[in-house]
C-alpha positions as YAML, in Angstrom:
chain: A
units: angstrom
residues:
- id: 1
  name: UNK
  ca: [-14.70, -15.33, 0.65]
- id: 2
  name: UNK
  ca: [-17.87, -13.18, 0.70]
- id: 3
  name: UNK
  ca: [-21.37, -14.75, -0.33]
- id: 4
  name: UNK
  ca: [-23.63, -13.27, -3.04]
- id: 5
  name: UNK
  ca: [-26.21, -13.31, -0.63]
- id: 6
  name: UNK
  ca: [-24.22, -11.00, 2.47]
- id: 7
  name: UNK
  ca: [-22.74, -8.60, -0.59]
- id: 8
  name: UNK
  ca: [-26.29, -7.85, -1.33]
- id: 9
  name: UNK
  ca: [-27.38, -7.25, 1.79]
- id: 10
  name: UNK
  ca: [-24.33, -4.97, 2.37]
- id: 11
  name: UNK
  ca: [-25.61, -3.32, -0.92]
- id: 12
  name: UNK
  ca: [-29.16, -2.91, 0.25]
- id: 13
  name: UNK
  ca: [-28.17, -1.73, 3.92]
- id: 14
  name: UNK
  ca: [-25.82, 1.24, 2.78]
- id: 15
  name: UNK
  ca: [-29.04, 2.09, 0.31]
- id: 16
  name: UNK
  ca: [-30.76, 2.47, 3.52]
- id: 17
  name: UNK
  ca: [-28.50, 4.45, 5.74]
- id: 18
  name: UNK
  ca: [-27.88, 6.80, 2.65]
- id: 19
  name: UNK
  ca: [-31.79, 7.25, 2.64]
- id: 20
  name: UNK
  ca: [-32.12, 8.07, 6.01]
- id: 21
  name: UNK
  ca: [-28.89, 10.32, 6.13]
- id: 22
  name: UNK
  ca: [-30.66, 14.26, 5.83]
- id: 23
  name: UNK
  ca: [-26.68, 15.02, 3.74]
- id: 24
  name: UNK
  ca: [-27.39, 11.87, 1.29]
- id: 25
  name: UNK
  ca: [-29.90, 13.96, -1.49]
- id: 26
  name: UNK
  ca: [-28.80, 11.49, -4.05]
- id: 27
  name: UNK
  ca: [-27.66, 7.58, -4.64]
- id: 28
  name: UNK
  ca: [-27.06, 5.51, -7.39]
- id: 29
  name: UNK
  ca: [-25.69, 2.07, -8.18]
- id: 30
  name: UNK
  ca: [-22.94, 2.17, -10.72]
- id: 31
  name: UNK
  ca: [-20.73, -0.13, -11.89]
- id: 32
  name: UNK
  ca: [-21.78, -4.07, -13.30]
- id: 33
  name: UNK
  ca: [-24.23, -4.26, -11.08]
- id: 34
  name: UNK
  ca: [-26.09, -1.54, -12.61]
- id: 35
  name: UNK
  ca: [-25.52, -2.61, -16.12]
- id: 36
  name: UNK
  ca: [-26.84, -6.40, -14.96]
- id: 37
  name: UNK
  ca: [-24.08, -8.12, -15.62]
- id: 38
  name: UNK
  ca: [-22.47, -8.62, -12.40]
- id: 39
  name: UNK
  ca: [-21.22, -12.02, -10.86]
- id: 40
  name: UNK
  ca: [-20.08, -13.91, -8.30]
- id: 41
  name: UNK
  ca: [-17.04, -11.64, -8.06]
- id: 42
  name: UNK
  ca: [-18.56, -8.11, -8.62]
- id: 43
  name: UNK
  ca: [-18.12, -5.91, -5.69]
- id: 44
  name: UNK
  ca: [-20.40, -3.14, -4.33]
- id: 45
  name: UNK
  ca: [-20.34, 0.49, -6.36]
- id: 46
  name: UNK
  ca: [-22.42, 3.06, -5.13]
- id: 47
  name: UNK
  ca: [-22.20, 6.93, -5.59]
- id: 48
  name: UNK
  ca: [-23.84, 9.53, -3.11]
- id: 49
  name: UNK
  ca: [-24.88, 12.84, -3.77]
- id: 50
  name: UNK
  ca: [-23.72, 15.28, -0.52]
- id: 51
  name: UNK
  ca: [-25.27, 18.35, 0.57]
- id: 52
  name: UNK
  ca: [-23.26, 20.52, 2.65]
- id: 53
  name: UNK
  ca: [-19.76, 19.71, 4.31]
- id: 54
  name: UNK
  ca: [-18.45, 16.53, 2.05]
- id: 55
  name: UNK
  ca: [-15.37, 15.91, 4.62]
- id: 56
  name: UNK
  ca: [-17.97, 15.77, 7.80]
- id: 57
  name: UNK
  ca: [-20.15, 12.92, 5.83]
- id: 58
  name: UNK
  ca: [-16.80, 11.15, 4.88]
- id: 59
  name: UNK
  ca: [-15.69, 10.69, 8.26]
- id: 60
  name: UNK
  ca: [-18.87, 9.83, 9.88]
- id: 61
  name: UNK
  ca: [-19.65, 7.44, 7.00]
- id: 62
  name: UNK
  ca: [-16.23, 5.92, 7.36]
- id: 63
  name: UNK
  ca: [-17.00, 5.39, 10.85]
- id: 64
  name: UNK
  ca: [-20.15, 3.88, 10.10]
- id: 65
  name: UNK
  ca: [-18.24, 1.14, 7.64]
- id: 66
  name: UNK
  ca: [-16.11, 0.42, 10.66]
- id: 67
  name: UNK
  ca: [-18.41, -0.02, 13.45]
- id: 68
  name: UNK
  ca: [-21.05, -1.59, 11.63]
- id: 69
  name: UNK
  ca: [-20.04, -3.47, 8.29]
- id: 70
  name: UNK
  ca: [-16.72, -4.46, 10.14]
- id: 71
  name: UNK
  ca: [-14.26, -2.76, 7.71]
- id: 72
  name: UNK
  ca: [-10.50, -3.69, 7.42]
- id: 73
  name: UNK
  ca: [-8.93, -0.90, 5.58]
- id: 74
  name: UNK
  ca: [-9.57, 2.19, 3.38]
- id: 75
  name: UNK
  ca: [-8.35, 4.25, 0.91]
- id: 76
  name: UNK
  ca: [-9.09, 7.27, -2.31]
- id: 77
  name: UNK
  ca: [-9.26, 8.29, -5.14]
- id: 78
  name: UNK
  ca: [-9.95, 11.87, -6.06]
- id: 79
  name: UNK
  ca: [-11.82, 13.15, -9.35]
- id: 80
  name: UNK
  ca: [-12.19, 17.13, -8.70]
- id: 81
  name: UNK
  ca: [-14.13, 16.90, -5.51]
- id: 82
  name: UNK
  ca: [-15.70, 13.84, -5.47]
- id: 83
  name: UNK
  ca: [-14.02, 11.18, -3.48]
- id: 84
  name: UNK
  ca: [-13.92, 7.74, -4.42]
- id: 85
  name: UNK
  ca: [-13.50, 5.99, -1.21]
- id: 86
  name: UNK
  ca: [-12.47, 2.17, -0.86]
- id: 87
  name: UNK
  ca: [-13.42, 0.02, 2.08]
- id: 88
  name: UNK
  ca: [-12.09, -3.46, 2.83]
- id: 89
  name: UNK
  ca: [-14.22, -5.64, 4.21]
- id: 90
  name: UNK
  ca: [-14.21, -9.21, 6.44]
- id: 91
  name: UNK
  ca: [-13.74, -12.23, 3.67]
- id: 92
  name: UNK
  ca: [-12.89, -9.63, 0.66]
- id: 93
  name: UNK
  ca: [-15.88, -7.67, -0.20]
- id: 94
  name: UNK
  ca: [-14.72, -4.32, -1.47]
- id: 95
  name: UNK
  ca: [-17.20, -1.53, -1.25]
- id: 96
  name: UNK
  ca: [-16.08, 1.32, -3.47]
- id: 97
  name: UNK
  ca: [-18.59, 4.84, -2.16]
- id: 98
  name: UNK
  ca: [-18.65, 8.34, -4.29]
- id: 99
  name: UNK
  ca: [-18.79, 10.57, -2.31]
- id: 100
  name: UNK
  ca: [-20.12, 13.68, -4.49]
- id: 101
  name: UNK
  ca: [-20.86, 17.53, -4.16]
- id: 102
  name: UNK
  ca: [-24.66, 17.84, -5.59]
- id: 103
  name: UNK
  ca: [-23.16, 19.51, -8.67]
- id: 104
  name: UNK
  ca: [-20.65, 16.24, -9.56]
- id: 105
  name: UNK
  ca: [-23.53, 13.88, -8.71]
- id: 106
  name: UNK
  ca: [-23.94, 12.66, -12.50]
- id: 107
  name: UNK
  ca: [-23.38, 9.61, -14.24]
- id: 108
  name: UNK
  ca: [-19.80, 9.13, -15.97]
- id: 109
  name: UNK
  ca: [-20.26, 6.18, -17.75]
- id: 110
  name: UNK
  ca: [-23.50, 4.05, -19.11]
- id: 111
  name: UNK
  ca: [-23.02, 1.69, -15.80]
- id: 112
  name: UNK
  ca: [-25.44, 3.98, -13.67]
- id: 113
  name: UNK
  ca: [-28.99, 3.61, -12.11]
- id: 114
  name: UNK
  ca: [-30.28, 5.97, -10.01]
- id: 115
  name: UNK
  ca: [-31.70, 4.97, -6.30]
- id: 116
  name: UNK
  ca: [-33.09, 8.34, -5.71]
- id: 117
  name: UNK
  ca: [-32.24, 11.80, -6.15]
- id: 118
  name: UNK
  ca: [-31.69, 14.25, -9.25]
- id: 119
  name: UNK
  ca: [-28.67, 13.74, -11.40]
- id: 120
  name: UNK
  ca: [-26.70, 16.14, -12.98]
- id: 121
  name: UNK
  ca: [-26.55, 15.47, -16.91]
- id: 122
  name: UNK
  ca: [-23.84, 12.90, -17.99]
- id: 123
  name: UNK
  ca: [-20.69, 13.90, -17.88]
- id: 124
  name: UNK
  ca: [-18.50, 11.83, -21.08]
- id: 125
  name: UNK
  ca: [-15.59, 10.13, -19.60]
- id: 126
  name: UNK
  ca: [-12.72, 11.76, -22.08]
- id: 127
  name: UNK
  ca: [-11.18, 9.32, -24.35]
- id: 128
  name: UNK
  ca: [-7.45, 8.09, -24.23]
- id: 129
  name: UNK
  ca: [-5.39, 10.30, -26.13]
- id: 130
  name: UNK
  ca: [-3.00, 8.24, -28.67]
- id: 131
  name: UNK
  ca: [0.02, 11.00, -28.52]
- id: 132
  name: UNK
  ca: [-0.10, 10.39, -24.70]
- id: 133
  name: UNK
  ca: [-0.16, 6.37, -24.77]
- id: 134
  name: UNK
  ca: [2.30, 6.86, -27.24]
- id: 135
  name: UNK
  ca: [4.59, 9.26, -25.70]
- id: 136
  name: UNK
  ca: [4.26, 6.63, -22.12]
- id: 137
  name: UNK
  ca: [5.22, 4.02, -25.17]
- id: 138
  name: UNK
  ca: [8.54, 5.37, -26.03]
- id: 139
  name: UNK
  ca: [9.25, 6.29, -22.58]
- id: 140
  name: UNK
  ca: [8.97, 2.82, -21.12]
- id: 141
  name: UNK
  ca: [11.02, 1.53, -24.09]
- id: 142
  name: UNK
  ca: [13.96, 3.99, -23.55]
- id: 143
  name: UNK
  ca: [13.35, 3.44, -19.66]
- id: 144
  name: UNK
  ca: [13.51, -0.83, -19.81]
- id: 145
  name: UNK
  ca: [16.62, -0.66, -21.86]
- id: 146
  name: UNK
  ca: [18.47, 1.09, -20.01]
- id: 147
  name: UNK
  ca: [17.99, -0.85, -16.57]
- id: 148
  name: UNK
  ca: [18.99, -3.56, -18.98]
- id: 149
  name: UNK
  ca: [22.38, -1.93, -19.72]
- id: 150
  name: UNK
  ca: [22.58, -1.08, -15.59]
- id: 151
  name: UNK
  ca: [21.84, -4.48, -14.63]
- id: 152
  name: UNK
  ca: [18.60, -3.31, -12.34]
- id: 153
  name: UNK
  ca: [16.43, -6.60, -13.85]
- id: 154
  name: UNK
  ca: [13.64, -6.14, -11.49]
- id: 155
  name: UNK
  ca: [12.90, -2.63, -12.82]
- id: 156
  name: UNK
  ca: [13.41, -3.45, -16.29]
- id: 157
  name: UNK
  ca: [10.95, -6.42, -15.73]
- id: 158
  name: UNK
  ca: [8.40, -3.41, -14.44]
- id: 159
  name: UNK
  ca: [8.78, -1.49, -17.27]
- id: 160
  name: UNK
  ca: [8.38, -4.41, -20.11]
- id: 161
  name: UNK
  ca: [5.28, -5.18, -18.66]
- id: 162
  name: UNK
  ca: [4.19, -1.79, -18.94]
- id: 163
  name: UNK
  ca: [4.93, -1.17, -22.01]
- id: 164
  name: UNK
  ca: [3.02, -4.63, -22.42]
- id: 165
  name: UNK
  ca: [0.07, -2.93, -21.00]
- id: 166
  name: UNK
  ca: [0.01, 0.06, -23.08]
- id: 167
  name: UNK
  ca: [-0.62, -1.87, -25.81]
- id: 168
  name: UNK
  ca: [-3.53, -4.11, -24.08]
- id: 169
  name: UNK
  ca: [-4.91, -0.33, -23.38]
- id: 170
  name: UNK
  ca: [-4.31, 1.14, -27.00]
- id: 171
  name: UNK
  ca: [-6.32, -2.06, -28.57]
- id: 172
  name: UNK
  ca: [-8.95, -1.13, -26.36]
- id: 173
  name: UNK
  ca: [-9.00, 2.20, -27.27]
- id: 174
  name: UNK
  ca: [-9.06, 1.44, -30.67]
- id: 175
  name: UNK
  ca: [-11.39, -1.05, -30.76]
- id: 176
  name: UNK
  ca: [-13.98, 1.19, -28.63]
- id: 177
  name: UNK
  ca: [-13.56, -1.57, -25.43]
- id: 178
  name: UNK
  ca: [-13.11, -0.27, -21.75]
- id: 179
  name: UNK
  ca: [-9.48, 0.60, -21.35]
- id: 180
  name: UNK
  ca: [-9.08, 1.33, -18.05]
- id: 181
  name: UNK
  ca: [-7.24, -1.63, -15.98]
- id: 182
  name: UNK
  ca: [-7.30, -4.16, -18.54]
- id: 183
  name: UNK
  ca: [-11.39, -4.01, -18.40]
- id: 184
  name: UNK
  ca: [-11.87, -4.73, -22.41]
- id: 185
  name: UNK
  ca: [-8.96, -6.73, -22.67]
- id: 186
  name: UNK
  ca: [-11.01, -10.37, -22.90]
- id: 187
  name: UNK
  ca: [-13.39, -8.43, -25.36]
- id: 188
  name: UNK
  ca: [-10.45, -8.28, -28.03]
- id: 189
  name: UNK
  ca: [-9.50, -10.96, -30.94]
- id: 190
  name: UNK
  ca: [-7.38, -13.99, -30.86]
- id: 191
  name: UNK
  ca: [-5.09, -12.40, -33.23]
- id: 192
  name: UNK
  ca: [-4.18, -9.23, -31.29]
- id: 193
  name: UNK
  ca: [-3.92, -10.91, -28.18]
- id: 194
  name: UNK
  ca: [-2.05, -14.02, -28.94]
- id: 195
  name: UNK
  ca: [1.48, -12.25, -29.85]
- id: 196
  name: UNK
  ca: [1.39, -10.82, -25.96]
- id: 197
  name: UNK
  ca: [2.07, -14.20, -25.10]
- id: 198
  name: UNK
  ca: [5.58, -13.69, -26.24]
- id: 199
  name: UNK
  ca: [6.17, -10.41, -23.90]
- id: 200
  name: UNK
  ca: [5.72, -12.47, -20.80]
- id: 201
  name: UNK
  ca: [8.73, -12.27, -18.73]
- id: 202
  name: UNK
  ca: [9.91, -15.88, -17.70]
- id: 203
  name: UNK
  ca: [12.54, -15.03, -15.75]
- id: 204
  name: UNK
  ca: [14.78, -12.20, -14.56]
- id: 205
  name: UNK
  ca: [18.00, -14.15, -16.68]
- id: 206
  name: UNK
  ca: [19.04, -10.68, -18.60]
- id: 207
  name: UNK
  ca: [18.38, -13.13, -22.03]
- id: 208
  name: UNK
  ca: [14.81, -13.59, -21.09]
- id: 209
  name: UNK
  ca: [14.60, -9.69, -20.10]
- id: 210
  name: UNK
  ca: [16.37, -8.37, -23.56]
- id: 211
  name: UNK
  ca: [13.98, -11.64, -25.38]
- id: 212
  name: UNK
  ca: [10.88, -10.28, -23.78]
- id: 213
  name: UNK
  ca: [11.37, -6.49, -24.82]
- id: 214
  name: UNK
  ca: [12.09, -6.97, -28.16]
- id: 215
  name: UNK
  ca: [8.76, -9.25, -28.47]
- id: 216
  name: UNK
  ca: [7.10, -6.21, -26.66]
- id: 217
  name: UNK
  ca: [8.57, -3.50, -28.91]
- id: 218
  name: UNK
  ca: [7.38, -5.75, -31.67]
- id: 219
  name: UNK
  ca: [4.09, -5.94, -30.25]
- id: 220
  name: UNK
  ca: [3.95, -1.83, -29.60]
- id: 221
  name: UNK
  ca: [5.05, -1.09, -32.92]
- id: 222
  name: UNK
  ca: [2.31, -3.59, -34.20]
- id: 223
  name: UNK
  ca: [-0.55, -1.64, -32.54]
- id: 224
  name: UNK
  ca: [0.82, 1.78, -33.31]
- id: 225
  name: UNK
  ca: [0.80, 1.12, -37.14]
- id: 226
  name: UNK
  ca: [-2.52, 0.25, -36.53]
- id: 227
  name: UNK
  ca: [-3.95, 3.53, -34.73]
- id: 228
  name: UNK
  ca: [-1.39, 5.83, -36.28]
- id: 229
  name: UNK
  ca: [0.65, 4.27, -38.95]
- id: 230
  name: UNK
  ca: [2.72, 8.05, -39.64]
- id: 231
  name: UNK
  ca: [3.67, 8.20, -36.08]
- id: 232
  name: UNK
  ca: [4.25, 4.64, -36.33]
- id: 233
  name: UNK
  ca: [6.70, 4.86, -38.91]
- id: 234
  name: UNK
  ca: [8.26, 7.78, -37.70]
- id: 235
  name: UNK
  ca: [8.99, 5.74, -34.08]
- id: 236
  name: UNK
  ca: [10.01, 2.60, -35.83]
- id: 237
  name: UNK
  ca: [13.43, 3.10, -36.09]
- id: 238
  name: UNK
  ca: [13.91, 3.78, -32.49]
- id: 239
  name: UNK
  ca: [12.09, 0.83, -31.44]
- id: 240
  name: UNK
  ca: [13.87, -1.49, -33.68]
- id: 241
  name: UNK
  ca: [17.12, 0.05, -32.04]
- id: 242
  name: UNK
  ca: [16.14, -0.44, -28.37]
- id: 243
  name: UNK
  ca: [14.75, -4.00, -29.28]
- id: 244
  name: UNK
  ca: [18.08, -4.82, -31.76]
- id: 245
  name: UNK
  ca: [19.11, -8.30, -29.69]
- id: 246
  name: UNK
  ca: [22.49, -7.47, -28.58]
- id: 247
  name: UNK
  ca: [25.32, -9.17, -25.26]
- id: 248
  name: UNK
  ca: [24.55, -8.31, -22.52]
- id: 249
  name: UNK
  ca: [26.82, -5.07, -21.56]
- id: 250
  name: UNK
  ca: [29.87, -5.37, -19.55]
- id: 251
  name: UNK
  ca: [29.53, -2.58, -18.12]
- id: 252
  name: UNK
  ca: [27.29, -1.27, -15.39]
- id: 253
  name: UNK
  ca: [26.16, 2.66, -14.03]
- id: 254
  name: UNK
  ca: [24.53, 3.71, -11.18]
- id: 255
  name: UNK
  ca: [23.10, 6.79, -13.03]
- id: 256
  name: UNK
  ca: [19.69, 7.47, -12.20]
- id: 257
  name: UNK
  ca: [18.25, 9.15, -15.21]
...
């Protein structure tokens, strides 16, 4: 695996190619490293501010990753036009470069230090809205039971542990913890996490499957009385019904829906 030392002098090189690129106007560090807290595992985050053409600096930048920092593999993620670009490299250092118009080039969380340049103000990350986690709720619940009832155990397995996610993600957003990919999730109390234990899946046995999603509907149903205990009771009766322990059924669909 990478070394602290070579990820900071990836770090520090990329600084100084993005000051001596005449399209860089802006950089910043983001992510733990910014907020000093990173560690041995921490990868590199940095965000660019691009004047001019932003899909002439990706390519020649990509280029750059290739020939010179020895990349493996890329890939993005968009946020209106800025483009969040992902670079393998050799022994596992990721490198994760925003790429952003001058106008987007703004911090979008408190992890953020600027290099140089002029950032726009802040823009507030918008918070997770509890109708939507709810609404993925109920349609993960209705979605695992019936690949139960159609024998497909490896997709009902997928969507238990979602559904056991959403409610990792709706403690976090509750509690005021980073949400996004389980990023808050060590940050929360014994006592909410300690029932997930139960939603594990231990096996694809259709038992173990029907076991697991009940513990997870119990878990769901848990959280939502929690952050909204009228929607909660108004979704409890459906969730007791998907989770009611009942044989396995004898018979088995191909429908799709």
């Amino acid at each position: 695996m990478f070394t602290v030392e070579h990820r900071d002098q990836v770090r520090e090189r990329l600084l100084e190619l993005a000051a001596a690129d005449p399209d860089v106007v802006g950089a910043a560090v983001v992510g733990s490293y910014a907020a000093g807290h990173s560690d041995r595992w921490s990868d590199v985050d940095l965000a660019f501010a691009i004047e001019g053409d932003l899909s002439a600096a990706l390519e020649r930048w990509t280029r750059r990753l290739y020939q010179d920092l020895g990349a493996l593999h890329h890939w993005d993620l968009r946020s209106g036009a800025t483009v969040y670009r992902m670079y393998l490299l050799a022994h596992g250092l990721e490198v994760d470069l925003a790429f952003a118009p001058v106008a987007e080039f703004a911090p979008r969380g408190p992890h953020w230090r600027t290099v140089f340049g002029q950032p726009s103000p802040a823009q507030p990350v918008p918070a997770r809205s509890r109708d939507h986690l709810a609404g993925l709720a109920w349609h993960h619940a209705l979605h695992a039971r019936a690949c139960l009832e159609r024998q497909r155990r490896w997709q009902a397995e997928y969507w238990i542990s979602a559904l056991r996610d959403l409610v990792v993600t709706s403690a976090c957003v509750r509690s005021g913890l980073p949400a996004d990919y389980a990023k808050g999730a060590h940050l929360l109390p014994e006592h909410l996490t300690a029932p997930l234990e139960a939603t594990l899946v231990q096996s694809l046995d259709e038992v173990e499957l029907r076991r697991a999603l009940t513990a997870t509907l119990t878990a769901w149903t848990a959280e939502l009385e929690r952050s909204d205990p009228d929607l909660s009771d108004r979704l409890r009766p459906l969730f007791a019904e998907l989770g009611a322990t009942v044989p396995p059924s004898p018979d088995v669909t191909t429908e799709t829906g």
